[in-house]
């Protein structure tokens, strides 16, 4: 019997040919003449994407009254508060987020402060927002976050290295723009790590407690697209179509995990980000198969099913327990990851990613209190978390 | 029909249960260690129970306060009293309840998450407790 489930995906998603960003007049028409505030990071600012967007804004009579381009790799509370203050002074009536997950999450969190006032920390929690938010247009420039379609925002509290979580249905962006053109200038390493983040979203969404037939469909489609397109997207040339497919897959994985959330792999990764500054996608990539292995005992059927349906493996083993098939899936993911790591010249171990032994205790502590664990199919004790980190520590 | 007659009934059943738990060796220490003030605000009937892990006295690991209090909670949870009963019976899908807004959690959810494994024994304890105090009618929900 199925448990209660629901499906809700309020974000309008538009995609198409490269350059879509400059042709959004029809989509922006409902927001005619609104004053726009744009959130970006310094790298994106250098790409002059605002110039690409300008014709769309002009067509809808919209004016950019504030630009905030100071978002770091993992956004934090002072950044959000500052963006909100600047936008409020400028009379911003709608937001654009152009960037990766950190940028989009900053825009979501700033939106809370802009419409609810006060201290961002007071709005941590689930479904607690009381006022309508400003319209938000999200333009993802990486191929992994999924934040362009989710109702979640994660912001770091640097004072105690914790990630604060904000979950509310109204946080989902109004419009997500998938312009493949913005991925073309993405460095190979970033394509690899962010796509592996998206793959982790898809796999965890499928395996987690709150999965449903609807989230499953999105997760499988995303995982399959990533399997087929990730390596071609890392090629030195001719990567355009593959990157476009990854961009779509990332949004699909976002829709999936917006329902069933993420699990142990993300708990391990969030901690690696907060404590050791390991980039989110790389952290997920390094911990992915450890996390899956720890769920083998309780979720072998789900791991086997997602591997088969997304065609990481082609057939189920006959006359053997399902755990053997699940193990095949994990082995294949190890192989897949090795290819990605080598092609994109990424670190193979936590040590290679800058993690040191003396951070292990703190890493375990933060991972074991991560919100993603609620959704994982089993509770993972701290000793086991420590072992998982040690297994990936490397020479 | 709401399961609890009035505010006093909530305190008599859930308040007493919380106080029992505050002396429980298996759950008490973990809750105390969290150092959290957790407030449950119920409706139908309107009532408030607050657990204060910053204050332990008389052999209890945390304090249980009935009704309004000046204390500022770290985590504030709002739900119908019936939903609370279902939760302590171990029959509520917490995640579905949060996404359906049957339960609204304000505050640092990860800190609560960390407590969930520790309160596992409470479900069975609550069932036995209801039997013992002659409120087995609350078991069926
Ligand atoms: Fe992620």
XYZ file of C-alpha atoms and ligand atoms in Angstrom:
537
model
C 0.000 0.000 0.000
C 1.183 3.506 -0.786
C 1.603 6.034 1.983
C 0.105 9.478 1.601
C 1.743 11.436 -1.202
C 1.293 14.694 -3.041
C 2.754 16.338 -6.091
C 3.187 20.062 -6.393
C 5.412 21.879 -8.855
C 4.349 25.510 -9.090
C 7.344 26.868 -11.002
C 6.781 27.611 -14.659
C 9.762 26.162 -16.501
C 10.829 27.509 -19.896
C 13.676 26.196 -21.975
C 14.807 26.192 -25.587
C 17.608 27.366 -27.791
C 20.648 29.241 -26.487
C 19.876 32.933 -26.107
C 16.459 32.321 -24.537
C 17.453 34.763 -21.791
C 17.127 37.596 -24.306
C 13.720 36.435 -25.560
C 11.695 36.292 -22.373
C 9.350 39.174 -23.219
C 6.215 37.001 -23.285
C 7.076 35.307 -19.986
C 7.807 38.637 -18.290
C 4.611 40.284 -19.525
C 2.691 39.492 -16.280
C 5.320 41.545 -14.414
C 5.233 44.563 -16.715
C 6.997 47.678 -15.406
C 8.153 46.043 -12.213
C 11.385 47.248 -10.637
C 13.924 44.456 -10.750
C 16.657 43.427 -8.304
C 19.234 40.962 -9.624
C 21.248 38.517 -7.493
C 24.465 37.081 -8.965
C 27.970 36.080 -8.000
C 31.160 37.854 -9.138
C 31.910 35.247 -11.844
C 28.468 35.541 -13.384
C 28.663 39.319 -13.205
C 31.794 39.111 -15.351
C 29.908 37.166 -18.026
C 27.635 40.158 -18.680
C 24.485 38.066 -18.660
C 22.497 41.164 -17.705
C 23.272 42.488 -21.176
C 21.884 39.279 -22.653
C 18.765 39.665 -20.500
C 18.279 43.360 -21.277
C 16.097 42.976 -24.441
C 13.645 40.844 -22.439
C 13.426 43.438 -19.673
C 12.969 46.250 -22.190
C 10.136 44.434 -23.903
C 8.302 44.147 -20.601
C 9.089 47.730 -19.615
C 11.116 46.547 -16.654
C 14.017 48.347 -15.094
C 16.923 46.959 -13.069
C 17.086 49.171 -9.963
C 19.579 47.106 -7.948
C 22.246 44.487 -8.602
C 23.800 42.386 -5.862
C 26.786 40.388 -7.093
C 28.595 39.515 -3.868
C 27.247 35.979 -3.306
C 30.024 33.553 -2.232
C 30.214 29.758 -2.811
C 27.996 29.113 0.224
C 25.814 32.081 1.009
C 25.483 33.266 4.595
C 23.193 35.347 6.774
C 24.967 38.735 6.471
C 24.998 38.374 2.666
C 21.257 37.716 2.590
C 20.507 40.572 4.975
C 22.650 42.937 2.916
C 20.982 41.948 -0.356
C 17.567 42.444 1.249
C 18.509 45.869 2.603
C 19.870 47.068 -0.750
C 16.802 45.792 -2.603
C 14.442 47.306 -0.092
C 16.117 50.732 -0.398
C 15.903 50.531 -4.188
C 12.196 49.672 -4.069
C 12.652 46.287 -5.762
C 9.357 44.665 -6.758
C 10.647 41.457 -8.279
C 13.806 39.355 -8.142
C 16.057 37.677 -10.673
C 18.613 35.109 -9.528
C 21.267 34.352 -12.138
C 23.779 31.777 -10.927
C 24.230 28.496 -9.141
C 22.502 27.133 -6.055
C 24.029 29.627 -3.669
C 22.817 32.564 -5.748
C 19.283 31.222 -6.125
C 19.081 30.336 -2.423
C 20.274 33.838 -1.530
C 17.509 35.349 -3.642
C 14.918 33.092 -1.963
C 16.129 33.981 1.521
C 16.373 37.701 0.685
C 12.802 37.442 -0.575
C 11.724 36.247 2.890
C 13.424 39.177 4.623
C 12.064 41.658 2.052
C 8.470 40.545 2.542
C 8.475 39.505 6.206
C 11.075 41.867 7.709
C 13.347 41.287 10.673
C 15.998 38.628 11.147
C 16.336 35.787 8.657
C 17.013 33.294 11.494
C 13.433 33.701 12.723
C 12.071 32.077 9.574
C 13.859 28.745 9.818
C 11.433 25.886 9.625
C 8.827 24.350 7.374
C 5.773 26.049 5.870
C 5.749 28.977 8.277
C 5.730 31.983 5.922
C 2.636 34.145 6.256
C 2.944 36.871 3.588
C 3.101 36.568 -0.200
C 6.653 36.756 -1.607
C 7.869 38.848 -4.538
C 7.958 37.103 -7.920
C 11.309 35.370 -8.467
C 12.838 34.415 -11.812
C 15.634 31.841 -11.455
C 18.238 31.373 -14.171
C 20.464 28.439 -13.216
C 23.974 28.718 -14.657
C 25.249 25.380 -13.329
C 23.825 21.954 -14.130
C 23.143 20.712 -10.623
C 21.382 22.838 -8.086
C 17.723 22.224 -8.926
C 17.016 25.211 -6.678
C 15.285 26.885 -9.637
C 12.291 24.605 -9.018
C 12.443 23.810 -5.286
C 10.790 25.324 -2.234
C 13.980 25.053 -0.198
C 16.687 27.577 0.624
C 19.868 26.727 2.524
C 21.998 29.479 4.044
C 25.092 29.146 6.228
C 25.346 30.526 9.726
C 29.113 31.120 9.874
C 29.037 31.687 13.618
C 28.559 27.984 14.285
C 29.221 26.414 10.861
C 25.616 25.280 10.523
C 23.360 25.317 7.524
C 19.982 26.942 8.141
C 17.046 25.510 6.244
C 14.000 27.352 5.010
C 11.213 25.291 3.481
C 8.017 26.819 2.231
C 5.860 26.196 -0.791
C 5.903 29.918 -1.609
C 9.718 29.893 -1.876
C 9.586 28.038 -5.198
C 10.572 30.455 -7.985
C 7.803 31.831 -10.163
C 9.706 31.173 -13.371
C 12.749 29.005 -14.124
C 14.648 29.847 -17.313
C 16.749 27.043 -18.783
C 18.927 28.784 -21.341
C 21.524 26.243 -22.506
C 23.797 29.091 -23.628
C 24.709 29.962 -20.041
C 26.283 26.528 -19.506
C 28.709 26.766 -22.427
C 31.260 28.870 -20.565
C 31.032 26.685 -17.451
C 34.434 25.146 -16.576
C 34.568 21.362 -17.087
C 35.096 20.719 -13.369
C 31.978 22.634 -12.502
C 29.941 20.764 -15.120
C 31.158 17.485 -13.625
C 30.584 18.291 -9.967
C 27.246 20.041 -10.355
C 25.889 17.264 -12.599
C 26.980 14.724 -9.987
C 25.063 16.801 -7.429
C 21.996 16.505 -9.663
C 22.546 12.764 -10.006
C 22.714 12.542 -6.220
C 19.429 14.473 -5.972
C 17.793 12.015 -8.352
C 19.114 8.895 -6.615
C 18.410 10.105 -3.094
C 14.934 11.338 -4.061
C 14.204 7.850 -5.397
C 15.532 6.010 -2.360
C 14.252 8.326 0.383
C 11.258 7.663 2.616
C 8.959 10.210 1.011
C 9.255 9.015 -2.563
C 6.084 8.522 -4.590
C 5.354 7.238 -8.095
C 5.380 10.871 -9.259
C 8.714 11.864 -7.760
C 10.114 8.523 -8.955
C 9.313 9.339 -12.575
C 11.211 12.638 -12.414
C 14.131 11.045 -10.572
C 14.499 8.214 -13.088
C 14.292 10.537 -16.087
C 16.915 12.830 -14.562
C 19.318 10.017 -13.656
C 19.021 8.535 -17.124
C 19.755 11.863 -18.836
C 22.771 12.456 -16.622
C 24.092 8.953 -17.300
C 23.915 9.583 -21.050
C 25.111 13.174 -21.150
C 27.650 13.776 -18.418
C 30.737 12.437 -20.176
C 29.919 14.033 -23.571
C 29.323 17.319 -21.712
C 32.943 17.233 -20.498
C 34.420 16.988 -23.993
C 36.623 19.907 -25.117
C 34.194 20.727 -27.921
C 30.811 19.682 -29.267
C 29.401 19.581 -25.744
C 26.464 21.931 -26.377
C 23.629 19.450 -26.645
C 24.901 17.330 -23.768
C 25.105 20.367 -21.494
C 21.589 21.417 -22.494
C 20.380 17.943 -21.532
C 22.160 18.141 -18.195
C 20.481 21.460 -17.517
C 17.081 19.864 -18.080
C 18.064 16.834 -15.986
C 19.102 19.080 -13.144
C 15.688 20.757 -13.077
C 13.996 17.347 -13.248
C 16.034 16.085 -10.334
C 15.046 19.284 -8.528
C 11.358 18.518 -9.020
C 11.980 15.008 -7.688
C 13.839 16.021 -4.539
C 11.474 18.891 -3.909
C 9.052 16.109 -2.969
C 11.112 13.394 -1.399
C 14.090 15.490 -0.317
C 17.626 14.164 0.003
C 19.299 11.782 2.462
C 22.526 10.578 4.010
C 24.774 11.580 1.092
C 23.644 15.174 1.393
C 23.985 15.095 5.183
C 27.626 14.052 4.705
C 28.105 16.657 1.957
C 26.500 19.550 3.838
C 28.877 18.923 6.704
C 31.882 18.769 4.346
C 30.788 22.135 2.952
C 30.205 23.778 6.329
C 33.255 22.419 8.140
C 35.875 21.980 5.400
C 34.631 24.206 2.573
C 34.385 21.322 0.094
C 32.234 22.446 -2.868
C 28.758 20.889 -2.628
C 28.835 18.898 -5.865
C 32.292 17.497 -5.200
C 31.310 16.549 -1.656
C 28.263 14.637 -2.915
C 30.309 13.000 -5.628
C 32.888 11.760 -3.132
C 30.326 10.442 -0.626
C 27.683 9.100 -3.064
C 28.490 5.419 -3.083
C 29.309 5.330 0.643
C 25.827 6.688 1.316
C 24.165 4.204 -1.009
C 26.098 1.338 0.528
C 24.947 2.337 3.997
C 21.350 2.088 2.767
C 21.846 -1.331 1.126
C 20.476 -3.268 4.080
C 17.128 -1.450 4.091
C 16.715 -0.119 0.550
C 18.346 -2.666 -1.778
C 15.097 -2.964 -3.741
C 14.973 0.794 -4.351
C 18.654 1.047 -5.282
C 18.253 -1.862 -7.701
C 15.089 -0.360 -9.184
C 16.503 3.102 -9.810
C 19.631 1.575 -11.335
C 17.570 -0.565 -13.684
C 15.024 2.091 -14.633
C 17.676 4.719 -15.336
C 19.700 2.040 -17.143
C 22.892 2.284 -15.152
C 22.646 -1.502 -15.291
C 20.808 -3.450 -17.949
C 19.397 -6.447 -16.143
C 18.421 -7.773 -12.796
C 20.385 -10.741 -11.494
C 18.260 -13.849 -11.507
C 17.907 -16.273 -8.610
C 19.891 -14.055 -6.287
C 18.664 -11.701 -3.587
C 17.928 -8.169 -4.792
C 20.902 -6.898 -2.801
C 23.225 -8.386 -5.443
C 21.558 -6.294 -8.137
C 21.731 -3.229 -5.878
C 25.436 -3.882 -5.416
C 25.807 -4.011 -9.217
C 24.234 -0.551 -9.379
C 26.667 0.811 -6.804
C 29.634 -0.799 -8.600
C 28.509 0.791 -11.842
C 28.199 4.181 -10.141
C 31.758 3.784 -8.835
C 32.921 3.120 -12.382
C 30.897 6.043 -13.776
C 32.274 8.376 -11.127
C 35.856 7.285 -11.823
C 35.435 8.231 -15.479
C 34.014 11.623 -14.532
C 36.763 12.222 -11.962
C 39.489 11.402 -14.453
C 37.987 13.322 -17.360
C 37.440 16.457 -15.306
C 40.639 16.081 -13.280
C 38.944 16.091 -9.887
C 40.194 14.839 -6.509
C 39.575 11.148 -5.727
C 39.516 11.521 -1.952
C 38.523 13.800 0.881
C 42.173 14.530 1.538
C 42.519 15.559 -2.097
C 39.565 17.896 -1.522
C 41.372 19.567 1.370
C 39.860 17.705 4.324
C 42.200 16.979 7.234
C 42.066 14.275 9.921
C 41.496 16.740 12.731
C 38.246 17.864 11.106
C 36.696 14.393 11.339
C 35.098 14.763 14.779
C 33.445 18.042 13.846
C 32.389 16.627 10.468
C 30.644 13.701 12.147
C 28.908 15.940 14.663
C 27.485 18.271 12.017
C 26.510 15.466 9.641
C 24.635 13.573 12.346
C 22.366 16.550 13.001
C 21.700 17.396 9.359
C 18.050 17.837 8.389
C 18.425 15.530 5.364
C 18.725 12.548 7.677
C 15.017 12.608 8.512
C 14.290 11.523 4.983
C 16.917 8.803 4.774
C 15.518 5.241 4.899
C 17.467 4.474 8.055
C 19.082 6.258 10.972
C 22.840 6.284 10.606
C 24.776 6.255 13.912
C 27.755 8.631 14.340
C 30.291 5.755 14.425
C 29.134 4.721 10.990
C 29.315 8.291 9.673
C 32.902 8.477 10.898
C 33.718 5.220 9.122
C 32.182 6.505 5.880
C 34.362 9.605 5.990
C 37.429 7.500 6.811
C 36.736 5.192 3.865
C 36.959 8.161 1.498
C 39.762 9.983 3.297
C 42.429 8.532 0.982
C 46.186 8.320 1.315
C -14.983 15.657 17.931
C -11.665 16.509 19.496
C -10.172 13.761 21.615
C -9.263 15.937 24.582
C -12.102 17.517 26.543
C -10.408 20.791 27.428
C -7.086 22.423 28.216
C -6.900 20.700 31.603
C -7.440 17.332 29.942
C -4.437 17.940 27.644
C -2.281 18.782 30.642
C -3.566 15.789 32.600
C -2.710 13.372 29.784
C 0.151 14.855 27.717
C 1.539 17.102 30.477
C 1.813 14.173 32.874
C 3.317 12.022 30.143
C 5.985 14.669 29.449
C 6.758 14.880 33.175
C 7.144 11.098 33.318
C 9.475 11.298 30.339
C 11.516 14.012 32.062
C 12.560 11.413 34.649
C 13.144 8.660 32.114
C 16.687 7.322 31.991
C 16.533 6.278 28.345
C 15.241 9.556 26.872
C 15.924 12.252 29.452
C 19.683 12.659 29.024
C 19.545 13.168 25.234
C 16.824 15.796 25.569
C 18.709 17.530 28.369
C 21.882 17.528 26.273
C 20.076 19.348 23.454
C 19.718 22.362 25.737
C 16.586 23.362 23.807
C 13.381 25.023 24.836
C 10.678 23.359 22.762
C 7.146 24.682 22.812
C 4.098 22.764 21.616
C 1.120 24.995 20.932
C -2.027 22.954 20.485
C -5.453 23.837 19.178
C -8.754 21.964 19.788
C -8.483 22.490 22.716
C -6.133 25.484 22.915
C -3.271 24.568 25.210
C 0.485 24.997 25.502
C 3.161 22.643 26.762
C 6.790 23.744 26.951
C 9.819 21.562 27.525
C 12.805 23.412 28.928
C 16.038 21.461 28.745
C 18.013 24.384 30.133
C 16.368 23.841 33.473
C 16.544 20.548 35.291
C 15.483 20.041 38.893
C 14.296 17.391 41.343
C 15.743 14.420 39.547
C 14.200 15.469 36.223
C 16.244 15.960 33.053
C 14.115 18.869 31.857
C 11.261 21.054 33.040
C 7.697 20.770 31.727
C 5.594 23.925 31.809
C 1.826 23.948 31.300
C 0.146 27.021 29.823
C 1.608 30.382 28.846
C 5.193 31.141 29.715
C 7.577 34.041 29.256
C 10.266 31.681 27.991
C 11.298 32.167 24.382
C 11.322 28.768 22.674
C 14.090 27.707 20.274
C 11.627 25.538 18.450
C 7.915 26.206 18.277
C 5.553 23.510 16.999
C 1.887 24.157 16.258
C -0.688 21.390 15.768
C -4.098 20.132 16.827
C -3.983 18.257 20.123
C -5.310 15.200 18.267
C -2.265 15.278 16.005
C -0.011 15.395 19.060
C -1.750 12.314 20.410
C -1.195 10.573 17.075
C 2.465 11.593 17.084
C 3.149 10.193 20.548
C 1.381 6.973 19.589
C 4.000 6.670 16.842
C 1.244 6.646 14.228
C 1.929 9.954 12.529
C 4.015 10.273 9.377
C 5.973 13.283 10.576
C 7.222 14.295 7.144
C 3.806 14.127 5.526
C 2.357 16.020 8.507
C 4.885 18.820 8.017
C 4.291 19.091 4.286
C 0.490 19.037 4.781
C 0.778 21.697 7.464
C -0.900 19.441 10.026
C 2.177 20.330 11.996
C 4.050 23.609 11.608
C 7.612 23.660 12.872
C 9.323 26.986 13.412
C 13.005 27.093 14.299
C 16.135 25.052 13.681
C 14.599 21.776 12.496
C 17.988 19.942 12.471
C 18.164 20.280 16.236
C 14.830 18.503 16.531
C 15.931 15.930 13.974
C 18.831 15.044 16.183
C 16.365 14.241 18.964
C 14.138 11.924 16.942
C 16.188 8.738 17.447
C 16.336 9.482 21.178
C 12.564 9.685 21.579
C 11.806 6.406 19.802
C 11.015 4.615 23.121
C 8.347 7.255 23.841
C 5.846 5.764 21.417
C 5.523 2.449 23.202
C 5.706 4.204 26.534
C 2.778 6.469 25.597
C 0.651 3.500 24.582
C 1.313 1.725 27.870
C 0.762 4.926 29.775
C -2.660 5.485 28.197
C -3.680 1.953 29.201
C -2.450 2.514 32.704
C -4.338 5.772 33.245
C -7.485 4.266 31.774
C -7.538 6.359 28.596
C -7.373 3.510 26.107
C -9.952 5.355 23.976
C -7.048 7.569 22.856
C -5.207 4.564 21.450
C -7.419 4.099 18.421
C -6.411 7.277 16.576
Fe 22.595 18.950 -3.646
